[in-house]
Amino acid sequence: YRRKSTKLNFDADIGIRKTHITSRSYRKLYTVNPIPGKLTAYIWDFGSLREDEEMRHIRTRVRHLWALDDDHGIWCENSDDQIDLQSEVGDLDEENEKNLALAIRTCHEFIREYEDRSSISLRDLSRFDTLFTWYQKSLRIRKRMSGLELKRRTIVLSLMMCYYSRLSEPKAKTELIERLESVLGD
């Protein structure tokens, strides 16, 4: 069993008011039920990714995400309105790929420091992928955006929705923004 981190502030006046339960089970991060003896031969410890492995995985996902978008087009009701997103947005160059991957990694590190090491996972990266794709399509169609401005807005909106919105304290939000500005610039 692991105990919940004491770093989290449960007194924030944002959202649903959390009731404090003083039972011993509430203070634990998660509850583990005993495994039957016959299943012990089937237990694996997958561990976690090292920092360099996680960064390589994030960069691969970013590269794949940029290349994969409905065969580089956005579906519209009228087939004449089909948009070739790849020609509008362009290829992701090495520097931008590295910066975007570093921004995601920075968010992961910050959430791990703020909450707990197990509070971030590769599911958050999948969530970022989904949001990125959705914002990209939405902004391109609704706002008629393209090029560098589309890239920037899509990245910022996806990062904010996936990572920033889960923070409850204004101080933590400000710190995350400062860290992202140091990675992404303006």
Tab-separated table of N, CA, C and O in Angstrom, residues 70 73-83 137 140-141 144:
chain	number	residue	atom	x	y	z
A	70	ASP	N	-6.754	11.480	-40.586
A	70	ASP	CA	-7.707	11.066	-41.613
A	70	ASP	C	-7.103	11.145	-43.015
A	70	ASP	O	-7.636	11.793	-43.913
A	73	GLY	N	-6.544	14.650	-44.396
A	73	GLY	CA	-7.669	15.500	-44.755
A	73	GLY	C	-8.685	15.522	-43.645
A	73	GLY	O	-8.734	14.645	-42.807
A	74	ILE	N	-9.486	16.551	-43.613
A	74	ILE	CA	-10.552	16.654	-42.629
A	74	ILE	C	-11.860	16.441	-43.367
A	74	ILE	O	-12.133	17.096	-44.362
A	75	TRP	N	-12.662	15.538	-42.861
A	75	TRP	CA	-13.919	15.221	-43.501
A	75	TRP	C	-14.912	16.356	-43.325
A	75	TRP	O	-15.084	16.900	-42.255
A	76	CYS	N	-15.560	16.745	-44.380
A	76	CYS	CA	-16.626	17.750	-44.342
A	76	CYS	C	-17.834	17.136	-45.029
A	76	CYS	O	-17.719	16.196	-45.799
A	77	GLU	N	-19.001	17.676	-44.765
A	77	GLU	CA	-20.221	17.120	-45.357
A	77	GLU	C	-20.167	17.169	-46.871
A	77	GLU	O	-20.572	16.249	-47.547
A	78	ASN	N	-19.685	18.239	-47.414
A	78	ASN	CA	-19.565	18.369	-48.847
A	78	ASN	C	-18.159	17.935	-49.246
A	78	ASN	O	-17.184	18.510	-48.784
A	79	SER	N	-18.048	16.921	-50.098
A	79	SER	CA	-16.729	16.394	-50.443
A	79	SER	C	-15.864	17.435	-51.154
A	79	SER	O	-14.646	17.331	-51.170
A	80	ASP	N	-16.475	18.467	-51.749
A	80	ASP	CA	-15.699	19.530	-52.371
A	80	ASP	C	-14.988	20.390	-51.337
A	80	ASP	O	-14.033	21.094	-51.645
A	81	ASP	N	-15.476	20.343	-50.082
A	81	ASP	CA	-14.884	21.133	-49.009
A	81	ASP	C	-13.788	20.382	-48.266
A	81	ASP	O	-13.300	20.866	-47.264
A	82	GLN	N	-13.436	19.184	-48.748
A	82	GLN	CA	-12.394	18.405	-48.080
A	82	GLN	C	-11.116	19.234	-47.992
A	82	GLN	O	-10.681	19.820	-48.974
A	83	ILE	N	-10.533	19.292	-46.809
A	83	ILE	CA	-9.369	20.134	-46.573
A	83	ILE	C	-8.140	19.260	-46.484
A	83	ILE	O	-8.122	18.281	-45.753
A	137	LYS	N	-8.969	19.854	-35.971
A	137	LYS	CA	-10.088	19.795	-36.904
A	137	LYS	C	-11.069	20.939	-36.663
A	137	LYS	O	-11.517	21.601	-37.595
A	140	ARG	N	-9.667	24.403	-37.629
A	140	ARG	CA	-9.507	24.506	-39.085
A	140	ARG	C	-10.850	24.743	-39.761
A	140	ARG	O	-10.971	25.564	-40.667
A	141	ILE	N	-11.872	24.068	-39.293
A	141	ILE	CA	-13.188	24.186	-39.924
A	141	ILE	C	-13.935	25.425	-39.432
A	141	ILE	O	-14.424	26.223	-40.228
A	144	ARG	N	-11.410	28.711	-39.641
A	144	ARG	CA	-10.662	28.823	-40.899
A	144	ARG	C	-9.198	29.170	-40.656
A	144	ARG	O	-8.621	30.005	-41.323
